[in-house]
Amino acid sequence: MKNSTWSGRFKKGLDEDVLEFSESISIDHLLFDCDIKVCIAHAEMLSDCKIISKKESRSLVKGLNAVQKKYNSGKLSLSIKYEDVHMNIEQALTKEVGELGKKIHMGRSRNDLVATDFRLYLREFSDLMIHKLRDIRHSLALASYNNAEVIFPGYTHLQLAQPITFGHHLLAWHDMLARDEQRMEQTKDRLNILPLGSAALSGTPYNINRKIVAKKLGFKSVSTNSMDAVSDRDFVCDFAYTCSMTMMHLSRISEELVYWMNTHIKLVDIDEAFCTGSSIMPQKKNPDVPELIRGKSASVIGSLSSLFLLLKGLPLTYNRDLQEDKSILLNSLDTVTACLNLMPRLISTMKVNKDRALALSKEDFSNATDLADYLSMKGVPFRTSHEIVGSIVQYAESKKINLNEMSLDKFKKFSSKIGKDVYDAIDIEKSIRSKKAIGSTSPANVKKQAKKILTSMKLYGYV
Ligand code: ARG
């Protein structure tokens, strides 16, 4: 089969299997809308710079809009015969406006075109991701506000460490995702550079004005080296990294949900709509959604390694290997979107088991640090307080009692600094309320912080 776009120097047609092997339309059809936008900006610039006439430019733009319309209404089907989205569009345009359509490729090549389309696509996609991350942050802020008073066990090494408020835990998740949102903003900003006009690799002799195209398409600047511009895929890696980080966070959140759902833990119950049963064990309610999010993070994080492997051996400039970048990243974007979509409802419907959370928070001398802090506030150096409380815990453990069950006389045997106010200091609820430094777990702090987040979202049209 002869390809009318580049087959001039070939005697034979392309082998059918090779055509199927090398096509990219099956994935880069996703760039269709972006390619049309880029073509329109390019056609307008060509006439602005007097490379084609105004009339020609108007016909090209009209033709491109018609092609888009046909595609949207299903009247234009894309064919592997034309390899990729760029050549499919050029063919459709030529069908629409005749020979003139063949002028669209002046001053550009597919090498700079595909890099431009992909940047534009990811720029638009980043807005979607930012939106979805905000939705999750919103549900987390709301849930933390509503759970600001709920006492919950806090762990280090997955061993009970100190009590916290459940709202505080949810705000920790919030801050992880807030960084993801910020990272996505930065990724978007970094990729917003126009490669078009670099042509194949060495630039172009046409008197084009790349800044006009950049302005029309909303790119903040134009690339400064044509060779780098057509071979650079850092922006694809950046994007994959940002998505991987988000998936790593979602996976850690999922792991906690799975743990909290554990039969022996039962701290949080995930809504039935997000769980499945077992085909054999009738009693089962399994946390499949968080498990799958944790599982799906693997392929997204893997896509970052795939991209590095794809790129690490490539010489300048364009190499056909680069075509693989799209399937690697775009497939993982579907996964990220699917996971992000489920999170807000997963969070807003989960139920914390307050009584159990309080009971577990009190186990295992979780107020020992409060006692050490109490002694230090009375003037005992912290390291010494730590040692004294260690001995107190050892004693209480041997007597199988909690710290607040110890008599004042007994306490005084360990340190004369201990007074009857010690019972307030080691009271879990009071201790939590006293943790008021910025970022600490007190309900007042959590409420204030959650409110701040919710208010900032309202300002941006988020309720
Ligand atoms: N389909 C190609 C890709 O995605 C477009 C660029 C083709 N360039 C070339 N010189 N064959 O990379």
Coordinates of C-alpha atoms and ligand atoms in Angstrom, one line a residue:
M1 CA 0.0 0.0 0.0
K2 CA 1.4 3.4 -1.1
N3 CA 1.2 6.2 1.4
S4 CA 0.5 9.4 -0.5
T5 CA 2.0 11.6 2.2
W6 CA 5.6 10.4 1.9
S7 CA 5.8 7.6 -0.7
G8 CA 7.3 9.7 -3.5
R9 CA 10.8 8.0 -3.3
F10 CA 9.4 4.5 -2.8
K11 CA 8.9 2.0 -5.6
K12 CA 7.0 -0.5 -3.4
G13 CA 4.0 0.0 -1.2
L14 CA 4.3 -0.6 2.6
D15 CA 4.0 -4.1 3.7
E16 CA 0.5 -4.6 5.2
D17 CA 1.9 -6.0 8.5
V18 CA 4.4 -3.2 8.8
L19 CA 1.5 -0.7 8.3
E20 CA -0.3 -2.3 11.2
F21 CA 2.9 -2.5 13.2
S22 CA 3.8 1.1 12.8
E23 CA 0.5 2.9 12.9
S24 CA -0.3 5.2 15.8
I25 CA -3.8 6.3 15.0
S26 CA -5.2 3.7 17.4
I27 CA -3.7 5.9 20.3
D28 CA -3.0 9.3 18.8
H29 CA -6.7 9.8 17.7
L30 CA -6.9 11.2 21.2
L31 CA -4.9 14.1 20.0
F32 CA -7.4 14.9 17.2
D33 CA -8.9 18.0 18.7
C34 CA -5.5 19.4 19.7
D35 CA -4.1 18.7 16.2
I36 CA -7.0 20.7 14.6
K37 CA -6.4 23.6 17.0
V38 CA -2.7 23.6 16.2
C39 CA -3.4 23.4 12.4
I40 CA -5.7 26.4 12.6
A41 CA -3.2 28.5 14.5
H42 CA -0.5 27.5 12.0
A43 CA -2.7 28.3 9.0
E44 CA -3.6 31.7 10.4
M45 CA 0.1 32.4 11.1
L46 CA 1.1 31.4 7.5
S47 CA -1.1 34.2 6.2
D48 CA -0.2 36.7 8.9
C49 CA 3.4 36.2 7.7
K50 CA 2.4 36.4 4.0
I51 CA 3.5 32.8 3.3
I52 CA 0.0 32.0 2.0
S53 CA -2.8 34.5 1.1
K54 CA -5.5 35.5 3.5
K55 CA -8.0 33.8 1.3
E56 CA -6.1 30.5 1.4
S57 CA -5.8 30.8 5.1
R58 CA -9.5 31.4 5.5
S59 CA -10.3 28.3 3.4
L60 CA -7.9 26.1 5.3
V61 CA -9.4 27.2 8.6
K62 CA -12.9 26.6 7.3
G63 CA -11.8 23.2 6.0
L64 CA -10.3 22.3 9.3
N65 CA -13.4 23.3 11.2
A66 CA -15.4 21.2 8.8
V67 CA -13.1 18.2 9.4
Q68 CA -13.6 18.6 13.1
K69 CA -17.3 18.8 12.7
K70 CA -17.4 15.6 10.6
Y71 CA -15.2 13.8 13.1
N72 CA -17.5 14.9 16.0
S73 CA -20.6 13.7 14.2
G74 CA -19.0 10.4 13.3
K75 CA -18.9 11.2 9.6
L76 CA -15.1 11.0 9.4
S77 CA -13.5 7.8 10.3
L78 CA -9.7 7.7 10.8
S79 CA -7.8 5.0 9.0
I80 CA -4.5 3.2 9.7
K81 CA -3.8 3.7 6.0
Y82 CA -2.6 7.2 6.9
E83 CA -0.6 6.0 9.9
D84 CA -1.3 8.7 12.4
V85 CA -3.6 11.5 13.4
H86 CA -1.6 14.2 11.6
M87 CA -1.8 12.5 8.2
N88 CA -5.4 11.6 8.7
I89 CA -6.2 15.2 9.3
E90 CA -4.1 16.4 6.3
Q91 CA -5.9 13.8 4.1
A92 CA -9.3 14.9 5.3
L93 CA -8.5 18.5 4.9
T94 CA -7.3 18.0 1.3
K95 CA -10.5 16.1 0.6
E96 CA -12.4 19.1 2.0
V97 CA -10.6 22.0 0.3
G98 CA -8.7 20.3 -2.5
E99 CA -5.0 20.8 -3.4
L100 CA -4.8 23.8 -1.0
G101 CA -4.9 21.3 1.9
K102 CA -1.4 20.2 1.0
K103 CA -0.1 23.6 1.9
I104 CA -0.8 23.1 5.6
H105 CA 2.5 21.4 6.1
M106 CA 4.7 24.4 5.0
G107 CA 7.1 25.4 7.7
R108 CA 6.4 22.5 10.0
S109 CA 6.9 18.7 10.2
R110 CA 5.2 15.9 12.0
N111 CA 8.1 15.9 14.4
D112 CA 7.4 19.3 15.8
L113 CA 3.6 18.8 15.3
V114 CA 3.3 15.7 17.4
A115 CA 5.4 17.3 20.2
T116 CA 3.1 20.4 20.1
D117 CA -0.2 18.3 20.0
F118 CA 1.0 16.2 23.0
R119 CA 2.0 19.3 25.0
L120 CA -1.4 20.9 24.3
Y121 CA -3.2 17.7 25.2
L122 CA -1.4 17.3 28.5
R123 CA -1.9 21.0 29.3
E124 CA -5.7 20.5 28.9
F125 CA -5.5 17.2 30.8
S126 CA -3.7 18.8 33.7
D127 CA -6.7 21.1 34.2
L128 CA -8.9 18.0 34.5
M129 CA -6.5 16.4 37.0
I130 CA -6.4 19.6 39.1
H131 CA -10.2 19.7 39.1
K132 CA -10.4 16.1 40.3
L133 CA -7.8 16.6 43.0
R134 CA -9.7 19.5 44.3
D135 CA -12.9 17.4 44.5
I136 CA -11.0 14.9 46.7
R137 CA -9.5 17.7 48.8
H138 CA -13.0 19.1 49.2
S139 CA -14.4 15.8 50.4
L140 CA -11.5 15.3 52.8
A141 CA -11.8 18.8 54.2
L142 CA -15.5 18.3 54.8
A143 CA -15.0 14.9 56.4
S144 CA -12.2 16.3 58.7
Y145 CA -14.4 19.1 59.8
N146 CA -17.2 16.6 60.7
N147 CA -14.7 14.3 62.5
A148 CA -12.6 17.0 64.2
E149 CA -13.6 15.8 67.6
V150 CA -13.3 12.0 67.0
I151 CA -10.5 10.5 68.9
F152 CA -8.5 8.0 66.9
P153 CA -5.4 5.9 67.3
G154 CA -2.2 7.4 65.7
Y155 CA 0.5 5.0 64.7
T156 CA 4.3 4.9 64.1
H157 CA 5.8 1.6 62.9
L158 CA 2.1 0.6 62.7
Q159 CA 2.2 0.4 66.6
L160 CA -0.1 2.5 68.6
A161 CA 1.9 5.7 69.4
Q162 CA -0.4 8.6 70.4
P163 CA -4.0 9.4 70.1
I164 CA -5.0 11.9 67.4
T165 CA -8.2 13.2 66.0
F166 CA -9.7 11.4 62.9
G167 CA -10.1 14.8 61.3
H168 CA -6.4 15.4 61.7
H169 CA -5.6 12.1 59.9
L170 CA -7.9 13.1 57.0
L171 CA -6.2 16.5 56.8
A172 CA -2.8 14.6 56.4
W173 CA -4.3 12.9 53.4
H174 CA -5.5 16.3 52.2
D175 CA -2.1 17.8 52.4
M176 CA -0.6 15.0 50.4
L177 CA -3.1 15.7 47.6
A178 CA -2.6 19.4 47.9
R179 CA 1.0 18.9 47.0
D180 CA -0.1 16.7 44.0
E181 CA -2.3 19.5 42.9
Q182 CA 0.5 22.0 43.2
R183 CA 2.9 19.7 41.4
M184 CA 0.4 19.3 38.6
E185 CA 0.2 23.1 38.3
Q186 CA 4.0 23.2 38.1
T187 CA 4.1 20.4 35.5
K188 CA 1.5 22.2 33.4
D189 CA 3.5 25.4 33.6
R190 CA 6.8 23.7 32.6
L191 CA 5.3 21.9 29.6
N192 CA 3.7 25.1 28.2
I193 CA 6.4 25.8 25.6
L194 CA 5.7 25.7 21.9
P195 CA 7.9 23.4 19.7
L196 CA 6.0 24.1 16.4
G197 CA 8.2 25.8 13.8
S198 CA 11.2 23.6 14.6
A199 CA 10.1 21.5 11.6
A200 CA 12.0 18.2 11.2
L201 CA 15.0 19.1 13.3
S202 CA 16.9 22.1 11.9
G203 CA 14.2 24.7 11.7
T204 CA 12.6 26.2 8.6
P205 CA 13.5 28.7 5.8
Y206 CA 10.0 30.1 5.7
N207 CA 9.6 33.5 7.3
I208 CA 7.3 32.1 10.0
N209 CA 6.5 33.9 13.3
R210 CA 6.4 31.3 16.0
K211 CA 5.4 33.7 18.7
I212 CA 2.1 34.3 16.9
V213 CA 1.3 30.6 17.0
A214 CA 2.3 30.5 20.7
K215 CA 0.0 33.3 21.5
K216 CA -2.9 31.8 19.6
L217 CA -2.5 28.5 21.4
G218 CA -1.8 29.9 24.9
F219 CA 1.8 28.7 25.1
K220 CA 3.9 31.0 27.3
S221 CA 7.0 30.8 25.2
V222 CA 8.6 29.1 22.2
S223 CA 11.4 26.5 22.3
T224 CA 14.9 27.9 21.7
N225 CA 16.6 24.9 19.9
S226 CA 14.9 23.1 17.1
M227 CA 16.8 19.8 17.7
D228 CA 16.0 19.7 21.4
A229 CA 12.4 20.7 20.7
V230 CA 11.6 17.7 18.4
S231 CA 13.3 15.1 20.6
D232 CA 12.5 16.4 24.1
R233 CA 10.0 14.3 26.0
D234 CA 10.9 15.5 29.5
F235 CA 7.4 16.9 29.7
V236 CA 6.0 13.4 29.3
C237 CA 8.2 12.0 32.1
D238 CA 7.3 15.0 34.3
F239 CA 3.6 14.2 33.7
A240 CA 4.2 10.5 34.5
Y241 CA 6.1 11.4 37.6
T242 CA 3.3 13.7 38.8
C243 CA 0.7 11.0 38.1
S244 CA 2.9 8.4 39.8
M245 CA 3.2 10.6 42.9
T246 CA -0.6 11.0 43.0
M247 CA -1.1 7.2 42.6
M248 CA 1.5 6.5 45.3
H249 CA -0.5 8.8 47.6
L250 CA -3.8 7.2 46.7
S251 CA -2.2 3.8 47.2
R252 CA -1.0 4.7 50.7
I253 CA -4.5 6.1 51.6
S254 CA -6.0 2.8 50.2
E255 CA -3.6 0.7 52.3
E256 CA -4.8 2.5 55.5
L257 CA -8.5 2.0 54.5
V258 CA -7.8 -1.7 54.0
Y259 CA -6.1 -1.9 57.3
W260 CA -8.8 0.0 59.1
M261 CA -11.4 -2.4 57.6
N262 CA -9.5 -5.5 58.8
T263 CA -11.6 -7.9 60.8
H264 CA -9.6 -7.4 64.0
I265 CA -9.2 -3.7 63.7
K266 CA -12.6 -2.5 62.5
L267 CA -11.9 1.2 62.8
V268 CA -13.6 2.4 59.6
D269 CA -16.3 0.8 57.6
I270 CA -16.3 1.5 53.8
D271 CA -19.7 1.8 52.2
E272 CA -21.1 -1.4 50.7
A273 CA -21.2 0.2 47.3
F274 CA -17.4 0.2 47.3
C275 CA -17.0 -3.4 48.6
T276 CA -17.6 -6.8 47.1
G277 CA -18.5 -10.2 48.6
S278 CA -16.9 -13.5 48.1
S279 CA -18.2 -16.2 45.7
I280 CA -17.7 -18.8 48.3
M281 CA -17.7 -17.2 51.8
P282 CA -21.1 -15.7 52.3
Q283 CA -20.1 -13.5 55.2
K284 CA -17.4 -11.5 53.4
K285 CA -17.3 -7.8 52.7
N286 CA -14.0 -7.0 51.1
P287 CA -12.6 -3.6 50.5
D288 CA -12.0 -4.1 46.8
V289 CA -12.0 -0.5 45.7
P290 CA -9.0 0.6 47.8
E291 CA -7.3 -2.7 47.0
L292 CA -7.7 -2.1 43.3
I293 CA -6.5 1.5 43.6
R294 CA -3.4 0.2 45.4
G295 CA -3.0 -2.4 42.7
K296 CA -3.6 0.0 39.8
S297 CA -0.9 2.3 41.1
A298 CA 1.6 -0.3 39.9
S299 CA 1.1 0.3 36.2
V300 CA 1.1 4.1 36.5
I301 CA 4.3 4.1 38.5
G302 CA 5.7 1.6 36.0
S303 CA 5.0 4.0 33.2
L304 CA 7.6 6.3 34.5
S305 CA 10.3 3.6 34.3
S306 CA 9.0 2.6 30.8
L307 CA 9.5 6.2 29.6
F308 CA 13.0 6.5 31.0
L309 CA 13.9 3.2 29.3
L310 CA 12.3 4.4 26.1
L311 CA 14.4 7.6 26.2
K312 CA 17.7 6.7 27.7
G313 CA 19.4 5.4 24.6
L314 CA 18.0 7.8 22.0
P315 CA 20.3 10.0 20.0
L316 CA 19.1 13.5 18.9
T317 CA 16.7 14.1 17.2
Y318 CA 13.4 12.5 16.4
N319 CA 13.4 8.7 16.4
R320 CA 10.4 6.6 15.7
D321 CA 10.7 5.1 19.2
L322 CA 9.2 8.3 20.5
Q323 CA 5.9 7.3 19.1
E324 CA 5.6 4.8 22.0
D325 CA 5.5 7.7 24.5
K326 CA 1.8 8.2 23.9
S327 CA 0.6 4.7 24.6
I328 CA 2.7 4.5 27.7
L329 CA 1.4 7.7 29.2
L330 CA -2.1 7.9 27.9
N331 CA -3.0 4.5 29.1
S332 CA -1.9 5.3 32.6
L333 CA -3.9 8.6 32.5
D334 CA -7.1 6.5 32.1
T335 CA -6.1 4.6 35.3
V336 CA -5.4 7.8 37.3
T337 CA -8.6 9.4 36.2
A338 CA -10.6 6.3 37.1
C339 CA -9.0 6.2 40.6
L340 CA -9.4 10.0 41.2
N341 CA -13.1 9.7 40.2
L342 CA -13.9 7.2 42.9
M343 CA -12.1 8.8 45.8
P344 CA -14.6 11.6 46.8
R345 CA -17.5 9.2 47.3
L346 CA -15.3 6.6 48.9
I347 CA -14.3 9.2 51.5
S348 CA -17.7 10.9 52.0
T349 CA -19.5 7.5 52.6
M350 CA -17.0 5.8 54.9
K351 CA -18.0 5.5 58.6
V352 CA -15.6 5.7 61.5
N353 CA -16.4 3.5 64.4
K354 CA -16.0 6.2 67.2
D355 CA -16.3 4.0 70.2
R356 CA -13.8 1.5 69.0
A357 CA -11.4 4.3 67.9
L358 CA -11.6 5.8 71.4
A359 CA -11.1 2.4 73.1
L360 CA -8.1 1.5 70.9
S361 CA -6.6 5.0 71.4
K362 CA -6.4 4.4 75.1
E363 CA -4.5 1.1 74.9
D364 CA -0.8 0.5 75.3
F365 CA 0.1 3.5 77.4
S366 CA -0.6 5.9 74.5
N367 CA -0.5 8.8 77.0
A368 CA 3.0 8.0 78.2
T369 CA 4.4 10.9 76.1
D370 CA 1.9 13.2 77.7
L371 CA 3.3 12.3 81.1
A372 CA 6.8 12.9 80.0
D373 CA 5.8 16.3 78.6
Y374 CA 4.0 17.1 81.9
L375 CA 7.2 16.4 83.8
S376 CA 9.3 18.5 81.4
M377 CA 6.9 21.4 81.7
K378 CA 7.5 21.2 85.5
G379 CA 11.2 21.7 84.8
V380 CA 12.6 18.2 84.4
P381 CA 14.8 17.9 81.3
F382 CA 13.0 15.9 78.7
R383 CA 15.5 13.1 78.5
T384 CA 15.2 12.6 82.3
S385 CA 11.4 12.7 82.1
H386 CA 11.5 10.1 79.3
E387 CA 13.5 7.8 81.6
I388 CA 11.2 8.3 84.6
V389 CA 8.1 7.6 82.5
G390 CA 9.8 4.5 81.2
S391 CA 10.0 3.2 84.7
I392 CA 6.5 4.2 85.5
V393 CA 5.2 2.3 82.4
Q394 CA 7.3 -0.7 83.4
Y395 CA 5.6 -0.6 86.8
A396 CA 2.1 -0.1 85.5
E397 CA 2.6 -2.9 83.0
S398 CA 3.6 -5.3 85.7
K399 CA 0.5 -4.3 87.7
K400 CA -1.7 -4.5 84.6
I401 CA -3.1 -1.0 85.1
N402 CA -3.3 2.1 83.0
L403 CA -1.4 5.2 83.9
N404 CA -4.5 7.1 85.1
E405 CA -5.3 4.2 87.5
M406 CA -2.1 4.9 89.4
S407 CA -2.4 6.7 92.8
L408 CA -0.8 10.0 93.3
D409 CA 1.4 8.5 96.1
K410 CA 2.7 5.9 93.7
F411 CA 3.4 8.6 91.1
K412 CA 5.3 10.6 93.6
K413 CA 7.6 7.7 94.3
F414 CA 8.9 8.1 90.7
S415 CA 9.1 11.9 90.8
S416 CA 8.3 14.5 93.5
K417 CA 7.4 16.9 90.7
I418 CA 4.2 15.0 90.0
G419 CA 1.1 16.7 91.5
K420 CA -2.6 15.9 91.3
D421 CA -2.9 17.9 88.0
V422 CA -1.1 14.9 86.4
Y423 CA -4.5 13.3 85.8
D424 CA -5.6 16.1 83.6
A425 CA -2.3 15.9 81.7
I426 CA -2.7 12.3 80.9
D427 CA -6.4 12.4 80.1
I428 CA -6.5 11.6 76.4
E429 CA -9.2 14.1 75.5
K430 CA -7.6 16.9 77.4
S431 CA -4.2 16.1 76.0
I432 CA -5.6 16.2 72.5
R433 CA -7.2 19.6 73.1
S434 CA -3.9 20.9 74.4
K435 CA -2.1 20.2 71.1
K436 CA -2.7 23.6 69.6
A437 CA 0.6 24.5 67.9
I438 CA 0.2 25.1 64.2
G439 CA -0.3 21.7 62.5
S440 CA -1.1 19.9 65.8
T441 CA -4.0 17.5 66.2
S442 CA -6.4 19.5 68.5
P443 CA -10.1 19.6 67.3
A444 CA -9.9 23.4 67.3
N445 CA -7.0 23.3 64.9
V446 CA -8.5 20.7 62.7
K447 CA -11.8 22.7 62.5
K448 CA -9.9 25.9 61.7
Q449 CA -7.8 24.3 59.0
A450 CA -10.7 22.4 57.4
K451 CA -12.7 25.6 57.4
K452 CA -9.8 27.5 55.8
I453 CA -9.6 24.9 53.0
L454 CA -13.3 24.9 52.4
T455 CA -13.5 28.6 52.4
S456 CA -10.6 28.9 49.9
M457 CA -12.5 26.5 47.7
K458 CA -15.7 28.5 47.9
L459 CA -13.7 31.4 46.6
Y460 CA -12.9 29.4 43.5
G461 CA -16.5 28.4 43.0
Y462 CA -16.3 25.2 45.1
V463 CA -18.7 24.4 47.9
Ligands
ARG1 N1 3.2 9.2 14.7 C1 4.4 9.8 14.9 C2 4.7 9.9 16.5 O1 3.8 9.7 17.2 C3 4.4 11.2 14.4 C4 5.8 11.7 14.0 C5 6.3 10.9 12.8 N2 7.5 11.4 12.3 C6 8.3 10.7 11.5 N3 9.4 11.3 11.1 N4 8.0 9.5 11.1 O2 5.8 10.1 16.9

